[in-house]
Coordinates of C-alpha atoms and ligand atoms in Angstrom, one line a residue:
M1 CA 10.3 22.9 20.2
D2 CA 10.8 20.7 17.2
L3 CA 14.5 21.0 17.4
L4 CA 14.6 19.8 21.0
L5 CA 12.7 16.7 20.0
L6 CA 15.0 16.5 17.0
V7 CA 18.2 16.5 19.1
L8 CA 16.9 13.8 21.4
L9 CA 15.4 11.6 18.7
F10 CA 18.4 12.0 16.5
L11 CA 20.9 11.1 19.2
A12 CA 18.9 8.2 20.3
P13 CA 19.1 5.4 17.8
A14 CA 22.8 4.8 17.4
H15 CA 23.9 5.6 20.9
S16 CA 24.9 2.6 22.7
W17 CA 26.1 4.4 25.7
L18 CA 22.9 5.9 27.0
S19 CA 21.7 3.8 29.8
L20 CA 18.0 3.2 29.9
E21 CA 17.6 4.8 33.3
D22 CA 19.0 8.0 32.0
W23 CA 15.9 8.7 30.1
G24 CA 13.5 8.7 32.9
S25 CA 9.9 8.2 31.9
G26 CA 10.7 8.4 28.1
S27 CA 9.6 5.5 26.1
V28 CA 12.5 3.2 25.6
E29 CA 12.3 0.4 23.1
G30 CA 15.2 -1.8 23.8
S31 CA 17.3 -4.3 25.5
V32 CA 20.9 -5.1 26.3
G33 CA 22.7 -6.4 23.2
E34 CA 25.3 -9.1 23.1
F35 CA 28.0 -6.5 23.4
G36 CA 26.5 -5.2 26.5
Q37 CA 25.1 -2.1 24.9
C38 CA 21.6 -0.9 24.7
V39 CA 21.0 -1.3 21.0
C40 CA 17.5 0.2 20.7
N41 CA 15.7 3.3 19.7
V42 CA 14.7 5.8 22.3
F43 CA 11.7 7.9 21.9
L44 CA 11.2 10.8 24.2
P45 CA 7.9 12.6 24.4
D46 CA 8.7 16.2 25.1
T47 CA 7.0 16.0 28.5
S48 CA 9.7 13.7 29.8
F49 CA 12.7 15.8 29.2
P50 CA 15.3 14.9 31.8
A51 CA 15.6 18.3 33.3
D52 CA 17.7 17.2 36.2
R53 CA 20.4 15.9 33.9
V54 CA 20.4 19.0 31.9
E55 CA 20.8 21.1 35.0
H56 CA 23.7 19.0 36.1
M57 CA 25.4 19.3 32.8
Q58 CA 24.8 23.0 32.7
T59 CA 26.8 23.6 35.9
T60 CA 29.7 21.4 34.7
S61 CA 30.0 22.9 31.2
S62 CA 29.8 26.4 32.5
Q63 CA 31.3 28.8 30.1
L64 CA 30.3 27.1 26.9
S65 CA 26.9 26.6 28.4
V66 CA 26.4 30.3 29.2
E67 CA 27.3 31.3 25.7
I68 CA 25.1 28.8 24.1
K69 CA 22.3 29.8 26.4
L70 CA 22.6 33.3 25.1
Q71 CA 22.1 32.0 21.6
I72 CA 19.2 29.9 22.6
N73 CA 17.4 32.7 24.3
K74 CA 17.5 34.7 21.1
I75 CA 15.2 32.3 19.5
S76 CA 12.6 31.4 22.0
S77 CA 10.7 29.1 19.6
L78 CA 13.6 26.8 19.5
K79 CA 13.9 25.0 22.8
V80 CA 17.3 23.6 21.8
Q81 CA 19.1 22.1 24.7
L82 CA 22.6 22.0 23.5
E83 CA 23.8 20.8 26.9
V84 CA 22.5 17.4 26.0
L85 CA 24.6 17.4 22.9
L86 CA 27.6 18.7 24.7
G87 CA 27.2 16.1 27.5
S88 CA 27.1 13.4 24.8
L89 CA 30.1 14.9 23.1
S90 CA 32.2 14.8 26.2
N91 CA 31.2 11.2 26.7
L92 CA 32.2 10.4 23.2
T93 CA 35.5 12.0 23.8
A94 CA 36.0 9.7 26.7
R95 CA 35.2 6.8 24.6
V96 CA 37.6 7.7 21.9
E97 CA 40.3 8.1 24.5
S98 CA 39.6 4.7 26.0
L99 CA 39.8 3.3 22.5
E100 CA 43.2 4.8 22.0
S101 CA 44.5 3.4 25.2
G102 CA 44.4 -0.2 24.7
P103 CA 42.8 -3.0 22.6
D104 CA 39.4 -4.3 23.4
K105 CA 37.4 -7.2 22.2
Y106 CA 34.7 -5.1 20.6
I107 CA 36.9 -2.3 19.3
K108 CA 36.0 -2.9 15.6
L109 CA 32.3 -2.4 16.1
E110 CA 32.9 0.5 18.4
F111 CA 34.7 2.3 15.5
E112 CA 31.8 2.0 13.2
L113 CA 29.3 3.1 15.9
L114 CA 31.5 6.0 16.7
R115 CA 31.8 7.1 13.2
I116 CA 28.1 7.1 12.7
E117 CA 27.6 9.0 15.9
L118 CA 30.2 11.5 14.8
R119 CA 28.5 12.0 11.5
E120 CA 25.2 12.6 13.1
F121 CA 26.8 15.1 15.5
E122 CA 28.4 16.9 12.6
A123 CA 25.1 17.1 10.7
L124 CA 23.3 18.2 13.9
V125 CA 25.7 20.9 14.8
T126 CA 25.7 22.2 11.2
Q127 CA 21.9 22.3 11.3
L128 CA 21.8 24.0 14.7
K129 CA 24.3 26.5 13.6
A130 CA 22.0 27.3 10.6
S131 CA 18.9 27.4 12.7
L132 CA 20.4 29.7 15.3
N133 CA 21.9 31.9 12.7
S134 CA 24.9 32.0 14.8
S135 CA 28.6 32.4 14.4
S136 CA 29.2 31.9 18.1
P137 CA 32.7 30.6 19.0
A138 CA 31.0 27.9 21.0
F139 CA 29.6 26.4 17.9
E140 CA 32.9 26.8 16.0
S141 CA 34.8 24.9 18.7
L142 CA 32.2 22.3 18.9
Y143 CA 32.4 21.8 15.2
I144 CA 36.2 21.6 15.2
E145 CA 36.1 19.2 18.1
I146 CA 33.9 16.9 16.1
R147 CA 36.0 17.1 13.0
N148 CA 39.0 16.4 15.1
M149 CA 37.5 13.4 16.6
S150 CA 36.4 12.0 13.2
L151 CA 40.1 12.2 12.2
I152 CA 41.2 10.4 15.2
V153 CA 38.7 7.6 14.7
D154 CA 39.7 7.4 11.0
Q155 CA 43.4 7.1 12.0
L156 CA 42.7 4.4 14.5
E157 CA 40.5 2.5 12.2
S158 CA 43.0 2.5 9.4
Y159 CA 45.2 0.2 11.5
D160 CA 42.8 -2.6 10.8
R161 CA 40.8 -2.1 7.7
S162 CA 40.6 -5.8 7.0
N163 CA 37.9 -6.2 9.6
L164 CA 35.5 -3.9 8.1
E165 CA 33.4 -6.7 6.7
V166 CA 33.1 -8.2 10.1
I167 CA 32.0 -4.9 11.5
R168 CA 29.5 -4.6 8.7
I169 CA 28.0 -8.0 9.5
E170 CA 27.9 -7.3 13.2
F171 CA 26.3 -4.0 12.7
A172 CA 23.6 -5.6 10.5
K173 CA 23.0 -8.1 13.2
L174 CA 22.6 -5.4 15.8
Q175 CA 20.2 -3.6 13.5
R176 CA 18.0 -6.6 13.1
K177 CA 18.0 -7.1 16.8
L178 CA 17.1 -3.5 17.3
E179 CA 14.1 -3.8 14.9
K180 CA 13.0 -7.1 16.5
C181 CA 13.0 -6.0 20.1
Q182 CA 11.3 -2.9 19.1
D183 CA 8.5 -4.9 17.5
D184 CA 8.4 -7.2 20.4
K185 CA 8.2 -4.4 22.8
D186 CA 5.4 -2.6 21.0
D187 CA 3.5 -5.7 20.1
F188 CA 2.8 -3.9 16.9
S189 CA 2.9 -6.3 14.0
N190 CA -0.2 -8.2 14.9
A191 CA -1.0 -9.5 11.4
E192 CA 1.1 -11.8 9.4
I193 CA 3.1 -10.2 6.7
G194 CA 1.0 -10.3 3.5
S195 CA -2.2 -11.2 5.3
C196 CA -5.3 -9.1 5.1
K197 CA -7.1 -10.9 7.8
H198 CA -7.4 -7.9 10.0
G199 CA -9.8 -5.0 10.4
G200 CA -7.6 -2.2 9.1
I201 CA -5.5 0.2 11.1
L202 CA -6.2 0.4 14.9
R203 CA -3.4 2.8 15.7
I204 CA 0.0 4.0 14.5
G205 CA 3.1 3.9 16.7
K206 CA 5.5 6.7 17.6
P207 CA 7.6 8.2 14.8
I208 CA 10.9 6.4 14.7
V209 CA 13.6 8.7 13.2
S210 CA 16.4 6.9 11.5
Q211 CA 18.4 10.0 10.5
L212 CA 18.8 13.0 8.3
N213 CA 18.7 12.2 4.5
A214 CA 21.8 10.8 2.7
N215 CA 22.6 14.3 1.4
L216 CA 23.1 15.4 5.0
N217 CA 21.3 18.5 4.0
S218 CA 18.3 19.8 5.9
G219 CA 17.4 21.9 2.8
Y220 CA 16.5 18.6 1.1
K221 CA 12.9 18.7 2.4
Y222 CA 11.5 17.1 -0.8
G223 CA 12.0 13.4 -1.1
G224 CA 11.1 9.9 -0.1
W225 CA 12.6 6.7 1.2
G226 CA 11.6 3.2 1.8
K227 CA 11.9 -0.4 0.6
D228 CA 10.8 -2.2 -2.5
S229 CA 7.1 -3.3 -2.0
K230 CA 7.7 -6.4 -4.1
P231 CA 11.4 -7.0 -4.0
L232 CA 13.2 -9.2 -6.6
P233 CA 14.8 -12.3 -5.0
G234 CA 17.9 -11.2 -3.2
S235 CA 16.8 -7.6 -2.9
E236 CA 14.6 -8.1 0.2
N237 CA 16.9 -5.8 2.3
M238 CA 17.3 -3.1 -0.2
Y239 CA 16.4 0.5 0.6
W240 CA 16.0 3.5 -1.7
Y241 CA 16.1 7.3 -1.2
S242 CA 15.4 10.2 -3.5
G243 CA 15.7 13.8 -2.2
S244 CA 15.9 17.3 -3.4
S245 CA 15.7 20.9 -2.4
D246 CA 12.8 21.4 -4.8
T247 CA 9.8 19.4 -5.9
L248 CA 11.7 17.9 -8.9
V249 CA 12.6 14.2 -8.8
S250 CA 16.0 14.0 -10.5
R251 CA 17.6 10.9 -9.1
I252 CA 17.1 7.8 -7.0
T253 CA 19.8 5.9 -5.0
Q254 CA 19.6 2.3 -3.9
Y255 CA 21.2 0.8 -0.8
S256 CA 21.8 -2.9 -0.4
D257 CA 20.6 -2.8 3.2
Y258 CA 19.7 -0.6 6.2
Y259 CA 23.3 -0.3 7.3
N260 CA 24.4 1.0 3.9
L261 CA 21.5 3.4 3.9
I262 CA 22.6 4.8 7.2
M263 CA 26.2 4.9 6.1
R264 CA 25.1 6.6 2.9
Q265 CA 26.8 4.0 0.8
G266 CA 24.5 3.5 -2.2
F267 CA 25.3 0.8 -4.7
K268 CA 23.5 2.5 -7.6
T269 CA 22.2 6.0 -8.3
H270 CA 19.9 6.5 -11.3
E271 CA 20.0 10.0 -12.8
L272 CA 16.7 10.9 -14.3
Y273 CA 18.3 13.8 -16.3
V274 CA 21.3 13.8 -18.5
Q275 CA 21.8 17.0 -20.4
N276 CA 21.4 16.7 -24.2
R277 CA 20.5 13.0 -23.8
Y278 CA 17.3 12.5 -21.9
D279 CA 15.0 14.1 -19.4
W280 CA 13.1 11.6 -17.4
R281 CA 12.6 13.8 -14.4
G282 CA 9.5 13.6 -12.2
T283 CA 7.9 15.8 -9.7
G284 CA 5.9 15.7 -6.5
N285 CA 7.8 13.0 -4.6
N286 CA 5.0 10.5 -4.2
Y287 CA 6.5 7.5 -5.8
V288 CA 7.0 3.8 -4.9
V289 CA 9.5 1.2 -5.8
R290 CA 8.1 -2.2 -6.9
E291 CA 9.9 -5.0 -8.5
N292 CA 13.0 -2.8 -8.8
T293 CA 10.9 -0.3 -10.7
L294 CA 10.2 3.3 -9.7
Y295 CA 6.7 4.4 -10.3
Y296 CA 6.5 8.2 -10.2
Q297 CA 4.8 11.3 -11.6
F298 CA 6.5 12.0 -14.9
R299 CA 6.9 15.7 -15.5
N300 CA 6.9 16.2 -19.2
P301 CA 4.4 15.1 -20.4
F302 CA 2.3 14.9 -17.2
A303 CA 1.9 11.2 -16.9
M304 CA 2.5 8.1 -14.8
G305 CA 6.2 7.3 -15.1
K306 CA 7.9 3.9 -14.8
L307 CA 11.6 3.6 -14.6
N308 CA 12.7 0.0 -14.7
M309 CA 15.9 0.1 -12.7
T310 CA 16.9 -3.4 -13.8
S311 CA 16.8 -2.7 -17.5
V312 CA 17.2 1.1 -17.0
T313 CA 14.3 1.8 -19.4
I314 CA 11.6 4.3 -19.1
A315 CA 7.9 4.2 -19.9
Y316 CA 5.1 6.7 -19.3
K317 CA 1.4 6.7 -19.7
V318 CA -1.0 9.7 -19.5
I319 CA -4.0 9.2 -17.3
P320 CA -6.7 10.9 -19.4
M321 CA -8.8 12.5 -16.7
A322 CA -6.0 13.3 -14.2
S323 CA -5.5 17.0 -13.5
A324 CA -2.2 18.7 -12.7
Q325 CA -4.1 21.5 -10.9
F326 CA -4.7 19.8 -7.6
S327 CA -1.9 19.1 -5.2
Y328 CA -1.7 17.9 -1.6
H329 CA -1.8 20.4 1.2
Y330 CA 1.9 20.5 2.1
S331 CA 3.5 20.9 -1.3
A332 CA 3.0 21.9 -4.9
N333 CA 3.1 19.4 -7.9
Q334 CA 1.9 16.4 -5.9
N335 CA -0.6 15.4 -8.5
L336 CA -0.1 11.7 -8.8
D337 CA 0.5 9.7 -5.7
F338 CA 1.5 6.1 -6.1
A339 CA 0.9 3.4 -3.5
A340 CA 1.5 -0.3 -3.2
D341 CA -0.1 -2.8 -0.9
E342 CA -0.9 -6.5 -0.5
S343 CA -3.1 -6.3 -3.5
G344 CA -1.0 -4.4 -6.0
L345 CA -0.2 -1.0 -7.4
W346 CA -2.4 2.1 -7.0
V347 CA -2.4 5.8 -8.0
T348 CA -4.5 8.6 -6.6
Y349 CA -5.1 11.9 -8.3
A350 CA -7.8 14.5 -8.7
T351 CA -9.9 15.4 -11.7
A352 CA -11.4 18.6 -13.0
Q353 CA -14.7 16.7 -13.5
S354 CA -14.9 16.0 -9.8
N355 CA -13.9 19.5 -8.9
G356 CA -10.7 18.4 -7.3
K357 CA -12.0 15.4 -5.3
L358 CA -9.6 12.5 -4.9
V359 CA -9.9 9.6 -7.3
L360 CA -8.3 6.2 -6.6
G361 CA -7.1 4.1 -9.5
K362 CA -5.9 0.5 -9.6
I363 CA -2.9 0.0 -12.0
N364 CA -2.6 -3.1 -14.0
E365 CA 1.1 -3.8 -13.7
Q366 CA 1.3 -5.7 -17.0
S367 CA -0.3 -3.2 -19.2
F368 CA 0.6 -0.2 -17.1
E369 CA -2.9 1.2 -17.4
V370 CA -5.4 2.4 -14.8
E371 CA -7.9 -0.4 -15.0
E372 CA -10.5 0.6 -12.4
V373 CA -11.3 3.8 -10.6
W374 CA -13.1 4.8 -7.4
Q375 CA -14.4 8.3 -6.8
T376 CA -14.0 9.6 -3.2
S377 CA -15.7 12.5 -1.6
V378 CA -12.6 14.3 -0.2
F379 CA -11.0 17.4 -1.7
K380 CA -7.4 16.7 -2.6
Q381 CA -6.2 20.1 -1.5
S382 CA -7.3 19.4 2.1
V383 CA -5.4 16.2 2.1
T384 CA -1.8 15.9 3.2
N385 CA -1.1 12.4 1.8
A386 CA -2.6 9.0 1.2
F387 CA -1.6 5.3 1.2
M388 CA -3.1 1.9 0.7
I389 CA -3.3 -1.2 2.9
C390 CA -5.2 -4.3 1.8
G391 CA -7.2 -2.4 -0.8
V392 CA -8.2 0.3 1.6
L393 CA -7.3 3.9 0.9
Y394 CA -6.2 5.9 4.0
V395 CA -6.2 9.6 3.7
T396 CA -4.4 12.0 6.1
R397 CA -4.7 15.6 7.1
S398 CA -2.9 17.9 9.4
V399 CA -4.3 18.5 12.9
D400 CA -1.6 20.8 14.3
T401 CA 2.2 21.1 14.2
Q402 CA 2.7 17.8 16.0
T403 CA -0.3 15.8 15.0
E404 CA -1.5 14.2 11.8
E405 CA -4.7 12.3 11.4
I406 CA -6.1 9.6 9.1
F407 CA -9.5 11.1 8.7
Y408 CA -10.9 9.2 5.8
T409 CA -10.8 5.7 4.4
Y410 CA -12.2 4.2 1.2
D411 CA -12.5 0.4 1.1
T412 CA -12.3 -0.8 -2.5
N413 CA -13.3 -4.3 -1.4
K414 CA -16.7 -3.1 -0.2
N415 CA -16.9 0.2 -2.2
E416 CA -17.4 1.9 1.1
E417 CA -16.1 5.2 2.5
S418 CA -15.8 6.1 6.1
H419 CA -14.9 9.2 8.1
V420 CA -12.5 8.2 10.9
S421 CA -10.0 9.7 13.3
I422 CA -6.7 7.9 13.8
P423 CA -4.3 10.5 15.0
F424 CA -0.6 10.0 15.0
E425 CA 2.4 12.0 16.0
K426 CA 4.6 13.9 13.5
F427 CA 8.3 14.3 14.0
Q428 CA 8.2 17.8 12.4
D429 CA 5.4 19.8 11.0
F430 CA 5.7 19.2 7.2
Y431 CA 6.3 16.0 5.3
M432 CA 6.4 15.2 1.7
Y433 CA 6.1 11.5 1.6
L434 CA 4.1 8.9 3.3
D435 CA 3.6 5.3 2.1
Y436 CA 2.9 1.9 3.4
N437 CA 5.1 -1.1 2.6
P438 CA 3.4 -4.5 2.7
T439 CA 6.7 -6.4 3.1
D440 CA 7.2 -5.1 6.6
Q441 CA 3.8 -3.4 7.4
R442 CA 5.5 -0.1 8.1
L443 CA 4.7 3.4 7.1
Y444 CA 7.6 5.3 5.6
M445 CA 7.6 9.1 5.9
F446 CA 10.1 11.7 4.6
N447 CA 9.6 14.4 7.2
N448 CA 11.4 17.6 6.7
G449 CA 14.5 15.8 5.3
Y450 CA 14.5 13.0 7.9
Y451 CA 13.9 9.3 7.4
V452 CA 11.0 8.4 9.7
Y453 CA 8.9 5.3 10.0
Y454 CA 6.0 4.0 12.0
N455 CA 4.8 0.6 13.1
V456 CA 1.1 -0.1 12.5
K457 CA -1.3 -2.0 14.8
F458 CA -4.3 -3.6 13.1
K459 CA -7.8 -4.2 14.5
V460 CA -8.6 -7.8 15.0
A461 CA -10.9 -8.9 12.2
Ligands
LIG1 C1 28.9 8.1 29.4 O1 28.7 6.8 29.0 C2 28.9 5.8 30.0 C3 28.7 4.5 29.3 O2 29.6 4.3 28.3 C4 27.9 6.1 31.1 O3 28.2 5.1 32.2 C5 28.1 7.5 31.7 O4 27.2 7.7 32.7 C6 28.0 8.5 30.6 N1 28.3 9.8 31.1 C7 27.5 10.8 30.8 C8 27.9 12.1 31.4 O5 26.5 10.8 30.2
LIG2 C1 20.9 36.1 10.3 O1 21.3 35.8 9.0 C2 21.0 36.8 8.1 C3 21.3 36.3 6.7 O2 22.5 35.6 6.7 C4 21.7 38.1 8.5 O3 21.4 39.1 7.6 C5 21.3 38.5 9.9 O4 22.0 39.6 10.3 C6 21.5 37.3 10.8 N1 21.0 37.7 12.2 C7 21.6 37.5 13.3 C8 20.9 37.9 14.5 O5 22.8 37.1 13.4
LIG3 C1 42.8 18.8 17.1 O1 43.8 17.8 17.0 C2 45.1 18.3 17.0 C3 46.1 17.2 16.7 O2 45.5 15.9 16.9 C4 45.4 19.0 18.3 O3 46.6 19.5 18.4 C5 44.3 20.1 18.5 O4 44.5 20.7 19.8 C6 42.9 19.5 18.4 N1 42.0 20.6 18.5 C7 40.9 20.6 19.2 C8 40.0 21.8 19.1 O5 40.5 19.7 19.9
LIG4 C1 12.2 -4.7 -15.9 O1 13.1 -5.1 -16.9 C2 13.4 -6.5 -16.7 C3 14.5 -6.8 -17.8 O2 14.1 -6.4 -19.1 C4 12.2 -7.4 -16.9 O3 12.5 -8.7 -16.8 C5 11.2 -7.0 -15.9 O4 10.0 -7.7 -16.1 C6 10.9 -5.5 -15.9 N1 10.1 -5.1 -14.8 C7 8.9 -4.4 -14.8 C8 8.2 -4.2 -13.6 O5 8.5 -4.0 -15.9

């Protein structure tokens, strides 16, 4: 089930050639861009799967389809409709062919889009192959076809490398438009950036899946991504990513903007471990980046860690009462969870004195000390994650494989706790990272290796 959703969501964002009508009653957030393409994200609830299209494609891609069907039937829990992928692939082939046969005004941009799509296909097929545990010839030929096409696109593109910068700028423009029309469509950001003149979260939008992590590795389930919550001047568009196949935090990569994040072209990777020199590694994957500084759970000793990525210097500070015994529900070693909001920097943890109930601490950024604490009444181990908005702690738990819920809030402005129910949809069952970013009022999630974000709608104060 998740994989079906995955395929569709994954295909959706970068695919300019899907016409809106194709997606039936799915929720489409988009418009026609200046190049005549639909440049927006498509979100498909699983109830609106375009069965008629799939049926049509099934009959046309007969032999391959039959073979793939066999594989799919083997694993009934995965409702993977590879036909959609194959249909898309043949469409892609047609586009590559048309690119080869003659110049076109927008050919440069097309190359970049094609390359991104091809990479996504490649990652997807690799993942599907692994999920289906299959060495089917259908998959092999699919894979070869994709590789082949990547080569063709590369060849074509090398004829005119000088225009890459133009492509980059155009793509960034498209991306901004995409984000804008999405916001417009959803009417989500209903509070001014930085303002706390609202009544807290009303609801959370659909998960928007950007792509698989920069390692293109679905085994990299542990990690996080996002933007700087208080960017230095000139770094407003920067993104960061850290990921691993275990709970250790060993490196962080910075990207100058969203385009470079998607293209996996980081400008800087900070290694937190260099053998025989230093070991600054962290654990738990509940960090934030603020003023170009990574705040994270330092591993040894167990402490708050602070990696200044400008000066590349490290500092750590033990929180006297914090316990390393209580983790969040989904993963081990998530003992310190950092958060940043409109009012500053925060850390949550549990203490033995409170029998594992969550404690919220406000960090003084100058002294790097926890200067004030609030005791909540929720047990950390039942919690899946937590984040802060405007001095209010929001605590989540799992409802089922598709649904997550904010079930508890603690307002530090009023010293008031509340039990609430704000459900939201997950992309896939488990996630390791969830944090709010006050600079764009979005929630960033690292969900089973995927970059996912949510828009937030606030209550009118
Ligand atoms: C392929 O993409 C074009 C737009 O470029 C669209 O008109 C056409 O319907 C698509 N074909 C399939 C089979 O999806
Ligand atoms: C799946 O993979 C495992 C490990 O690689 C292998 O032992 C097993 O035979 C495979 N099962 C099928 C049905 O191919
Ligand atoms: C891959 O490309 C080569 C040369 O461009 C071609 O001869 C071959 O048939 C292609 N293979 C597939 C599977 O498309
Ligand atoms: C990081 O280091 C730079 C250069 O030394 C310094 O100016 C800045 O204040 C530091 N940032 C933090 C958050 O400590």
